[in-house]
Amino acid sequence: MFGLAWTDWQLWLVVAGIILLLYVGRPYLHGLFRGVFFGLAYVLRDVARRLENASNNIYRQYIELVASHTAETLEQRLVSQEMKLEKRAPEIDRRISGIVDKLDTNQSDLSETLEAFRAVDLDERTLDTVRNRIEANGNGQSRAKLASAASDVRRAVKEELSPLRPQINALRSELKPMAENITRLRSISNELSRSSKQINKDLSTFEECIHPDYEHRREAAQRQSILIPWLLSLLVMTVALTGVFLNFFLIQRPMAEIVGDDLQVMGVGLPTAAALVVIFLEAVAGIVLMDAAGITKITLISTLPRIHKRVLLYAAFAFLAAFSFFEAILAIQREVLIGIDQETTRRALGELPAEDAGETGGISLTMIGQMILAILIPWLLAVAAIPLETVVQNFILILRLVMHQITMFLAFIFAILATVLKALGLFVLRVYDLLIFLPLTVEKMFRRIRAPARKKQASGAS
């Protein structure tokens, strides 16, 4: 060190001087280290606290959005269920009234039959017949006399029950309709019970979503699944996008005959750009149609007055019909262009005779299929606006959850860095004190020696 060996006294003198300098500057260097390490730790801790608060606010906003969206959905469902029950109430009343009338009629018939049965006194009649027959035949116990007595009893019972056979037959005929009516009443009761349970469940969830207490809203929002509906809607949207690509390839080639294929728009061919514009306009018309019809709420059309929504509904319907007709014409034109290209290729190869050049074919199955696709795809794009609403809404909610998790992770990282810096500062201070432990030990010894003298001075002064 500095060209000196460990055995040289100059080296030890330099080390002793450095230790003394460190001892003298201990209060200032301690303050510097504390200011650097503890100050940075405090700043990082404050950043972590702010990030944690921001994460909690994001999650609270997510809960409020989910709760409000769920409450709005449940409100619409409850209104639709109420309207459905109001429409079905007269029918249900009519059905129940008819069934009850039939049951009343069956009950009256059963009452008459039961009264007829009660009027029959089989016990007394049977005993009288048996007693008279035995008295007429004497006290013999022969089998013939007993058999004759039994046959007389059977005949007497049959004669007594013969007037009741119509009531018995009527009773049998009434039991089956009665069972059917009871089954119908039970099915209506079960249906109404299921509806009431679902309404009570939706109403309970709706009340929790609009409850003034945040904890109730949070519990109601946490029970709602946003990932599964988002994935299902995304799957439907993927299928719809395949229809968009199919529609693009169907109309791209005929568009070249309309707009030409010599120009480019931002490096894209004009037929391609025109086909994309047509598909975009079809999608916009579909969204407007669904919003104006009240099926979706992607735009602000649902907040417009009813007359304006009607106008937009009819306009969007007319535009989609026009686009369907336009794409059907493009499909026919595409088939004609394909036929012309094939004919040109055959002529170039010499496969088509000259006398057959003027012949034209009828409408092929391929052209019919393309026309059907051209007519249906714009309406399918309009229907795709339904899952698009769920995709957009749930994507915003999922994005908030992701932001919540990211801010929580950053808050955790900054908190760890603050703890590490604080621990590192304490470690540096301990190492610093370790380097000057000898002067510190001497200082402590002097303090212990001077402590009794100070106590005596303090007691004498008092």
Coordinates of C-alpha atoms in Angstrom, one line a residue:
M1 CA 0.0 0.0 0.0
F2 CA 1.5 3.3 -1.2
G3 CA 4.8 1.4 -1.7
L4 CA 5.0 0.5 2.0
A5 CA 5.0 -3.0 3.6
W6 CA 2.7 -4.0 6.4
T7 CA 5.7 -4.0 8.7
D8 CA 6.6 -0.3 8.1
W9 CA 5.6 2.1 10.8
Q10 CA 4.7 4.7 8.2
L11 CA 1.8 2.6 6.9
W12 CA 0.4 2.1 10.3
L13 CA 0.7 5.8 10.9
V14 CA -1.3 6.5 7.7
V15 CA -4.0 4.0 8.8
A16 CA -4.2 5.6 12.2
G17 CA -4.5 9.0 10.6
I18 CA -7.3 7.8 8.3
I19 CA -9.1 6.3 11.3
L20 CA -8.8 9.5 13.2
L21 CA -10.1 11.5 10.2
L22 CA -13.1 9.1 9.9
Y23 CA -13.7 9.4 13.7
V24 CA -13.6 13.2 13.5
G25 CA -16.0 13.3 10.5
R26 CA -18.3 10.6 11.9
P27 CA -21.3 12.9 12.6
Y28 CA -21.1 14.5 9.2
L29 CA -20.5 11.3 7.2
H30 CA -23.3 9.6 9.2
G31 CA -25.7 12.4 8.3
L32 CA -24.6 12.2 4.6
F33 CA -25.1 8.4 4.5
R34 CA -28.4 8.7 6.3
G35 CA -29.5 11.4 3.9
V36 CA -28.6 9.5 0.8
F37 CA -29.7 6.0 1.7
F38 CA -32.6 6.8 4.0
G39 CA -33.8 9.7 1.8
L40 CA -33.9 7.5 -1.3
A41 CA -35.6 4.8 0.8
Y42 CA -38.2 7.4 1.9
V43 CA -38.8 8.5 -1.7
L44 CA -39.1 5.0 -2.9
R45 CA -41.5 4.1 0.0
D46 CA -43.6 7.2 -0.9
V47 CA -43.7 6.2 -4.5
A48 CA -44.8 2.7 -3.5
R49 CA -47.5 4.1 -1.3
R50 CA -48.7 6.3 -4.1
L51 CA -48.7 3.4 -6.5
E52 CA -50.6 1.3 -4.0
N53 CA -53.2 4.0 -3.6
A54 CA -53.5 4.4 -7.4
S55 CA -53.9 0.6 -7.7
N56 CA -56.7 0.7 -5.1
N57 CA -58.4 3.5 -6.9
I58 CA -58.2 1.6 -10.2
Y59 CA -59.7 -1.5 -8.6
R60 CA -62.4 0.6 -7.0
Q61 CA -63.2 2.1 -10.4
Y62 CA -63.3 -1.4 -11.8
I63 CA -65.7 -2.5 -9.1
E64 CA -67.9 0.5 -9.7
L65 CA -68.0 -0.1 -13.5
V66 CA -68.8 -3.8 -13.1
A67 CA -71.5 -3.0 -10.5
S68 CA -73.1 -0.3 -12.6
H69 CA -73.0 -2.5 -15.8
T70 CA -74.4 -5.4 -13.9
A71 CA -77.1 -3.2 -12.4
E72 CA -78.0 -1.9 -15.8
T73 CA -78.2 -5.4 -17.3
L74 CA -80.3 -6.7 -14.4
E75 CA -82.6 -3.7 -14.7
Q76 CA -83.2 -4.4 -18.4
R77 CA -83.7 -8.1 -17.6
L78 CA -86.2 -7.3 -14.8
V79 CA -88.1 -4.9 -17.1
S80 CA -88.2 -7.5 -19.8
Q81 CA -89.4 -10.2 -17.4
E82 CA -92.0 -7.8 -16.0
M83 CA -93.3 -7.1 -19.6
K84 CA -93.2 -10.8 -20.4
L85 CA -95.3 -11.6 -17.2
E86 CA -97.7 -8.8 -18.0
K87 CA -98.2 -10.3 -21.5
R88 CA -98.6 -13.8 -20.2
A89 CA -100.8 -12.9 -17.2
P90 CA -104.1 -13.0 -19.1
E91 CA -103.2 -16.3 -20.7
I92 CA -102.2 -17.8 -17.4
D93 CA -105.4 -16.5 -15.8
R94 CA -107.4 -18.0 -18.6
R95 CA -105.7 -21.3 -18.3
I96 CA -105.9 -21.5 -14.6
S97 CA -109.6 -20.4 -14.7
G98 CA -110.4 -23.1 -17.2
I99 CA -108.6 -25.8 -15.2
V100 CA -110.3 -24.6 -12.0
D101 CA -113.7 -24.8 -13.7
K102 CA -113.0 -28.3 -14.9
L103 CA -111.9 -29.3 -11.4
D104 CA -115.0 -27.8 -9.9
T105 CA -117.1 -29.8 -12.4
N106 CA -115.2 -32.9 -11.6
Q107 CA -115.6 -32.2 -7.9
S108 CA -119.4 -31.9 -8.2
D109 CA -119.6 -35.1 -10.2
L110 CA -117.5 -36.8 -7.5
S111 CA -119.7 -35.5 -4.8
E112 CA -122.8 -36.9 -6.5
T113 CA -121.1 -40.3 -6.9
L114 CA -120.0 -40.3 -3.3
E115 CA -123.5 -39.6 -2.1
A116 CA -124.8 -42.4 -4.2
F117 CA -122.2 -44.7 -2.6
R118 CA -123.2 -43.6 0.8
A119 CA -126.8 -44.3 0.1
V120 CA -126.0 -48.0 -0.3
D121 CA -126.3 -50.1 2.8
L122 CA -124.6 -53.3 1.7
D123 CA -124.0 -54.6 5.2
E124 CA -127.6 -54.7 6.4
R125 CA -128.9 -55.9 3.1
T126 CA -126.4 -58.7 2.9
L127 CA -127.1 -59.8 6.5
D128 CA -130.8 -59.9 6.0
T129 CA -130.5 -62.0 2.8
V130 CA -128.1 -64.5 4.5
R131 CA -130.4 -64.7 7.6
N132 CA -133.5 -65.3 5.6
R133 CA -131.9 -67.9 3.4
I134 CA -130.6 -69.9 6.4
E135 CA -133.9 -69.7 8.2
A136 CA -135.7 -71.0 5.0
N137 CA -133.3 -73.9 4.6
G138 CA -133.3 -75.0 8.2
N139 CA -130.3 -75.6 10.3
G140 CA -128.5 -77.9 7.9
Q141 CA -124.8 -77.3 7.2
S142 CA -124.6 -79.0 3.8
R143 CA -122.4 -77.5 1.2
A144 CA -125.3 -77.2 -1.2
K145 CA -127.2 -75.0 1.2
L146 CA -124.2 -72.8 1.9
A147 CA -123.4 -72.4 -1.8
S148 CA -127.0 -71.5 -2.4
A149 CA -126.9 -68.9 0.4
A150 CA -123.6 -67.5 -1.0
S151 CA -125.1 -67.2 -4.5
D152 CA -128.1 -65.4 -3.1
V153 CA -125.8 -63.0 -1.3
R154 CA -123.8 -62.4 -4.5
R155 CA -127.0 -61.8 -6.4
A156 CA -128.3 -59.4 -3.8
V157 CA -125.1 -57.4 -3.8
K158 CA -125.0 -57.3 -7.6
E159 CA -128.6 -56.1 -7.6
E160 CA -127.8 -53.4 -5.0
L161 CA -124.7 -52.2 -7.0
S162 CA -126.2 -52.4 -10.5
P163 CA -127.7 -48.8 -10.2
L164 CA -124.2 -47.5 -9.2
R165 CA -122.4 -48.8 -12.3
P166 CA -123.0 -45.6 -14.3
Q167 CA -121.5 -43.6 -11.4
I168 CA -118.5 -45.9 -11.3
N169 CA -117.9 -45.5 -15.0
A170 CA -118.3 -41.7 -14.7
L171 CA -115.8 -41.8 -11.8
R172 CA -113.3 -43.6 -13.9
S173 CA -113.8 -41.2 -16.8
E174 CA -113.3 -38.2 -14.5
L175 CA -110.2 -39.4 -12.7
K176 CA -107.9 -39.1 -15.8
P177 CA -108.9 -35.5 -16.8
M178 CA -108.6 -34.5 -13.1
A179 CA -105.1 -35.9 -13.0
E180 CA -104.2 -34.1 -16.2
N181 CA -105.6 -30.8 -14.9
I182 CA -103.7 -31.2 -11.7
T183 CA -100.5 -31.9 -13.7
R184 CA -101.2 -28.7 -15.7
L185 CA -101.7 -26.7 -12.5
R186 CA -98.5 -28.1 -11.1
S187 CA -96.5 -27.3 -14.3
I188 CA -97.8 -23.7 -14.2
S189 CA -97.0 -23.5 -10.5
N190 CA -93.4 -24.8 -11.2
E191 CA -93.0 -22.3 -14.0
L192 CA -94.1 -19.4 -12.0
S193 CA -91.9 -20.6 -9.1
R194 CA -88.9 -20.7 -11.3
S195 CA -89.6 -17.3 -12.7
S196 CA -90.1 -15.9 -9.2
K197 CA -86.8 -17.4 -8.0
Q198 CA -84.9 -15.9 -10.9
I199 CA -86.6 -12.5 -10.4
N200 CA -85.8 -12.6 -6.7
K201 CA -82.2 -13.6 -7.4
D202 CA -81.8 -10.8 -10.0
L203 CA -83.5 -8.3 -7.7
S204 CA -81.2 -9.3 -4.8
T205 CA -78.1 -8.9 -7.0
F206 CA -79.4 -5.6 -8.4
E207 CA -79.9 -4.2 -4.8
E208 CA -76.4 -5.2 -3.9
C209 CA -75.0 -3.5 -7.0
I210 CA -76.7 -0.2 -6.1
H211 CA -76.2 -0.5 -2.4
P212 CA -74.7 2.6 -0.7
D213 CA -72.1 0.5 1.0
Y214 CA -69.0 -0.2 -1.1
E215 CA -68.5 -3.7 0.4
H216 CA -71.9 -4.9 -0.9
R217 CA -71.1 -3.5 -4.4
R218 CA -67.7 -5.1 -4.3
E219 CA -69.1 -8.5 -3.3
A220 CA -71.7 -8.3 -6.0
A221 CA -69.1 -7.3 -8.7
Q222 CA -66.7 -10.0 -7.7
R223 CA -69.3 -12.6 -8.3
Q224 CA -69.6 -11.5 -12.0
S225 CA -67.5 -13.2 -14.5
I226 CA -66.0 -11.0 -17.2
L227 CA -63.4 -13.3 -18.7
I228 CA -65.6 -16.1 -20.0
P229 CA -68.2 -13.8 -21.8
W230 CA -65.2 -11.9 -23.2
L231 CA -63.6 -15.1 -24.6
L232 CA -66.9 -16.3 -26.0
S233 CA -67.6 -13.0 -27.6
L234 CA -64.1 -12.9 -28.9
L235 CA -64.6 -16.3 -30.5
V236 CA -67.8 -15.1 -32.2
M237 CA -65.9 -12.0 -33.4
T238 CA -63.1 -14.2 -34.8
V239 CA -65.7 -16.1 -36.8
A240 CA -67.2 -12.8 -38.0
L241 CA -63.7 -11.7 -39.1
T242 CA -63.4 -14.8 -41.2
G243 CA -66.6 -13.7 -42.9
V244 CA -65.0 -10.3 -43.4
F245 CA -62.0 -11.8 -45.1
L246 CA -64.2 -14.0 -47.3
N247 CA -66.2 -10.9 -48.2
F248 CA -63.0 -9.0 -49.0
F249 CA -61.9 -11.7 -51.4
L250 CA -65.3 -11.9 -53.1
I251 CA -65.5 -8.2 -53.9
Q252 CA -61.8 -7.2 -54.4
R253 CA -61.6 -8.4 -58.0
P254 CA -64.8 -6.9 -59.3
M255 CA -64.0 -3.6 -57.6
A256 CA -61.0 -3.3 -59.9
E257 CA -63.4 -3.0 -62.8
I258 CA -65.3 -0.2 -61.0
V259 CA -62.4 2.0 -59.6
G260 CA -59.6 0.8 -61.8
D261 CA -56.3 -0.9 -60.6
D262 CA -53.7 1.6 -61.7
L263 CA -53.8 3.8 -58.6
Q264 CA -52.6 3.3 -55.1
V265 CA -53.7 4.8 -51.7
M266 CA -50.8 4.9 -49.2
G267 CA -49.1 2.0 -50.9
V268 CA -52.3 -0.1 -51.1
G269 CA -54.0 -0.8 -54.4
L270 CA -57.2 1.1 -55.1
P271 CA -59.4 -2.0 -55.5
T272 CA -58.1 -3.3 -52.1
A273 CA -58.8 0.0 -50.4
A274 CA -62.2 0.3 -52.0
A275 CA -63.1 -3.2 -50.9
L276 CA -62.0 -2.4 -47.3
V277 CA -64.0 0.8 -47.4
V278 CA -67.1 -1.1 -48.4
I279 CA -66.6 -3.7 -45.6
F280 CA -66.0 -0.8 -43.2
L281 CA -69.2 0.9 -44.2
E282 CA -71.2 -2.3 -43.9
A283 CA -69.8 -2.8 -40.3
V284 CA -70.7 0.8 -39.4
A285 CA -74.2 0.4 -40.9
G286 CA -74.6 -2.8 -38.8
I287 CA -73.5 -1.1 -35.6
V288 CA -75.9 1.8 -36.3
L289 CA -78.7 -0.7 -37.0
M290 CA -78.2 -2.7 -33.8
D291 CA -77.8 0.5 -31.7
A292 CA -80.9 2.1 -33.2
A293 CA -82.9 -1.1 -32.6
G294 CA -81.9 -1.0 -28.9
I295 CA -80.0 -4.4 -29.0
T296 CA -76.6 -2.9 -28.3
K297 CA -75.3 0.3 -26.8
I298 CA -71.9 0.8 -28.5
T299 CA -72.5 4.4 -29.6
L300 CA -74.6 7.2 -28.2
I301 CA -77.5 6.4 -30.5
S302 CA -79.4 4.8 -27.6
T303 CA -79.6 8.2 -25.9
L304 CA -81.3 9.9 -28.9
P305 CA -85.1 10.5 -29.0
R306 CA -87.2 7.7 -30.4
I307 CA -88.0 9.4 -33.7
H308 CA -84.3 9.9 -34.4
K309 CA -83.6 6.3 -33.6
R310 CA -86.4 5.2 -36.0
V311 CA -84.9 7.3 -38.8
L312 CA -81.4 5.8 -38.2
L313 CA -82.9 2.3 -38.0
Y314 CA -84.6 2.6 -41.3
A315 CA -81.6 4.3 -42.9
A316 CA -79.2 1.6 -41.7
F317 CA -81.6 -1.1 -42.9
A318 CA -81.8 0.5 -46.3
F319 CA -78.0 0.9 -46.5
L320 CA -77.5 -2.8 -45.6
A321 CA -80.0 -3.8 -48.2
A322 CA -78.3 -1.7 -50.8
F323 CA -74.9 -3.2 -49.8
S324 CA -76.4 -6.7 -50.2
F325 CA -77.7 -5.9 -53.6
F326 CA -74.4 -4.2 -54.6
E327 CA -72.4 -7.3 -53.5
A328 CA -74.7 -9.6 -55.3
I329 CA -74.0 -7.6 -58.5
L330 CA -70.2 -7.8 -57.7
A331 CA -70.5 -11.6 -57.3
I332 CA -72.1 -11.9 -60.7
Q333 CA -69.4 -9.7 -62.2
R334 CA -66.7 -11.7 -60.5
E335 CA -68.0 -14.9 -62.0
V336 CA -68.2 -13.2 -65.4
L337 CA -64.6 -12.0 -65.0
I338 CA -63.4 -15.5 -64.0
G339 CA -65.2 -16.9 -67.2
I340 CA -63.5 -14.3 -69.4
D341 CA -60.1 -15.1 -67.9
Q342 CA -60.6 -18.8 -68.4
E343 CA -61.7 -18.3 -72.0
T344 CA -58.7 -16.1 -72.6
T345 CA -56.4 -18.7 -71.2
R346 CA -58.0 -21.4 -73.3
R347 CA -57.7 -19.2 -76.4
A348 CA -54.1 -18.6 -75.7
L349 CA -53.5 -22.4 -75.4
G350 CA -55.5 -23.0 -78.5
E351 CA -58.0 -25.3 -76.7
L352 CA -61.2 -23.3 -77.5
P353 CA -62.4 -23.6 -81.1
A354 CA -63.1 -20.3 -82.9
E355 CA -66.8 -21.2 -83.6
D356 CA -67.5 -21.6 -79.9
A357 CA -66.3 -18.2 -78.9
G358 CA -69.7 -16.6 -79.1
E359 CA -71.4 -19.1 -76.9
T360 CA -72.4 -18.1 -73.3
G361 CA -73.5 -20.2 -70.4
G362 CA -76.3 -19.8 -67.9
I363 CA -76.1 -19.1 -64.2
S364 CA -73.9 -21.6 -62.6
L365 CA -74.1 -23.0 -59.0
T366 CA -70.9 -21.2 -58.2
M367 CA -72.5 -17.9 -59.1
I368 CA -75.6 -18.7 -57.1
G369 CA -73.5 -19.6 -54.0
Q370 CA -71.5 -16.3 -54.4
M371 CA -74.7 -14.3 -54.6
I372 CA -76.1 -15.9 -51.5
L373 CA -72.9 -15.2 -49.6
A374 CA -72.8 -11.6 -50.9
I375 CA -76.4 -11.1 -49.7
L376 CA -75.9 -12.7 -46.2
I377 CA -72.5 -11.4 -45.2
P378 CA -73.5 -7.7 -44.7
W379 CA -76.3 -8.9 -42.3
L380 CA -73.9 -11.2 -40.5
L381 CA -71.6 -8.3 -40.0
A382 CA -74.5 -6.4 -38.5
V383 CA -75.2 -9.3 -36.1
A384 CA -71.5 -9.3 -35.2
A385 CA -72.1 -5.9 -33.5
I386 CA -73.7 -7.8 -30.6
P387 CA -70.6 -9.6 -29.4
L388 CA -68.5 -6.5 -30.3
E389 CA -70.3 -4.6 -27.4
T390 CA -69.3 -7.3 -24.9
V391 CA -65.7 -7.5 -26.3
V392 CA -65.3 -3.7 -26.0
Q393 CA -66.8 -3.4 -22.5
N394 CA -65.1 -6.4 -21.0
F395 CA -61.8 -5.4 -22.6
I396 CA -61.9 -2.1 -20.8
L397 CA -62.7 -4.0 -17.6
I398 CA -59.9 -6.5 -18.2
L399 CA -57.5 -3.6 -19.0
R400 CA -58.3 -2.0 -15.7
L401 CA -57.6 -5.3 -13.9
V402 CA -54.3 -5.5 -15.7
M403 CA -53.4 -2.0 -14.7
H404 CA -54.4 -2.8 -11.2
Q405 CA -52.0 -5.8 -11.1
I406 CA -49.2 -3.8 -12.8
T407 CA -49.4 -0.9 -10.3
M408 CA -49.6 -3.4 -7.4
F409 CA -46.5 -5.1 -8.8
L410 CA -44.6 -1.8 -9.2
A411 CA -45.6 -0.8 -5.7
F412 CA -44.2 -4.1 -4.4
I413 CA -41.0 -3.5 -6.3
F414 CA -40.5 0.0 -5.0
A415 CA -41.3 -1.1 -1.5
I416 CA -38.6 -3.8 -1.8
L417 CA -36.1 -1.3 -3.2
A418 CA -36.9 1.1 -0.3
T419 CA -36.3 -1.7 2.2
V420 CA -33.1 -2.8 0.5
L421 CA -31.7 0.8 0.4
K422 CA -32.6 1.3 4.1
A423 CA -30.9 -2.0 5.0
L424 CA -27.9 -1.0 2.8
G425 CA -27.6 2.3 4.6
L426 CA -27.6 0.6 8.0
F427 CA -25.0 -1.8 6.7
V428 CA -22.8 1.1 5.5
L429 CA -23.1 2.8 8.9
R430 CA -22.2 -0.3 10.8
V431 CA -19.2 -0.9 8.5
Y432 CA -18.1 2.7 9.1
D433 CA -18.4 2.3 12.9
L434 CA -16.5 -0.9 12.6
L435 CA -13.6 0.8 10.9
I436 CA -13.3 3.3 13.7
F437 CA -14.2 1.0 16.6
L438 CA -11.0 1.7 18.5
P439 CA -11.6 5.5 18.9
L440 CA -15.3 4.8 19.6
T441 CA -14.3 2.3 22.4
V442 CA -11.9 4.9 23.9
E443 CA -14.7 7.5 23.7
K444 CA -17.1 5.1 25.6
M445 CA -14.5 4.5 28.2
F446 CA -14.0 8.2 28.9
R447 CA -17.7 8.7 29.1
R448 CA -18.0 5.9 31.7
I449 CA -15.2 7.4 33.7
R450 CA -16.6 11.0 33.6
A451 CA -20.2 9.9 34.3
P452 CA -19.8 9.7 38.2
A453 CA -18.1 13.1 38.2
R454 CA -21.0 14.6 36.2
K455 CA -23.5 13.1 38.5
K456 CA -21.8 14.6 41.6
Q457 CA -21.6 18.0 39.9
A458 CA -25.3 17.8 39.1
S459 CA -26.2 16.8 42.7
G460 CA -24.1 19.6 44.2
A461 CA -25.7 22.2 41.9
S462 CA -29.1 21.0 42.9

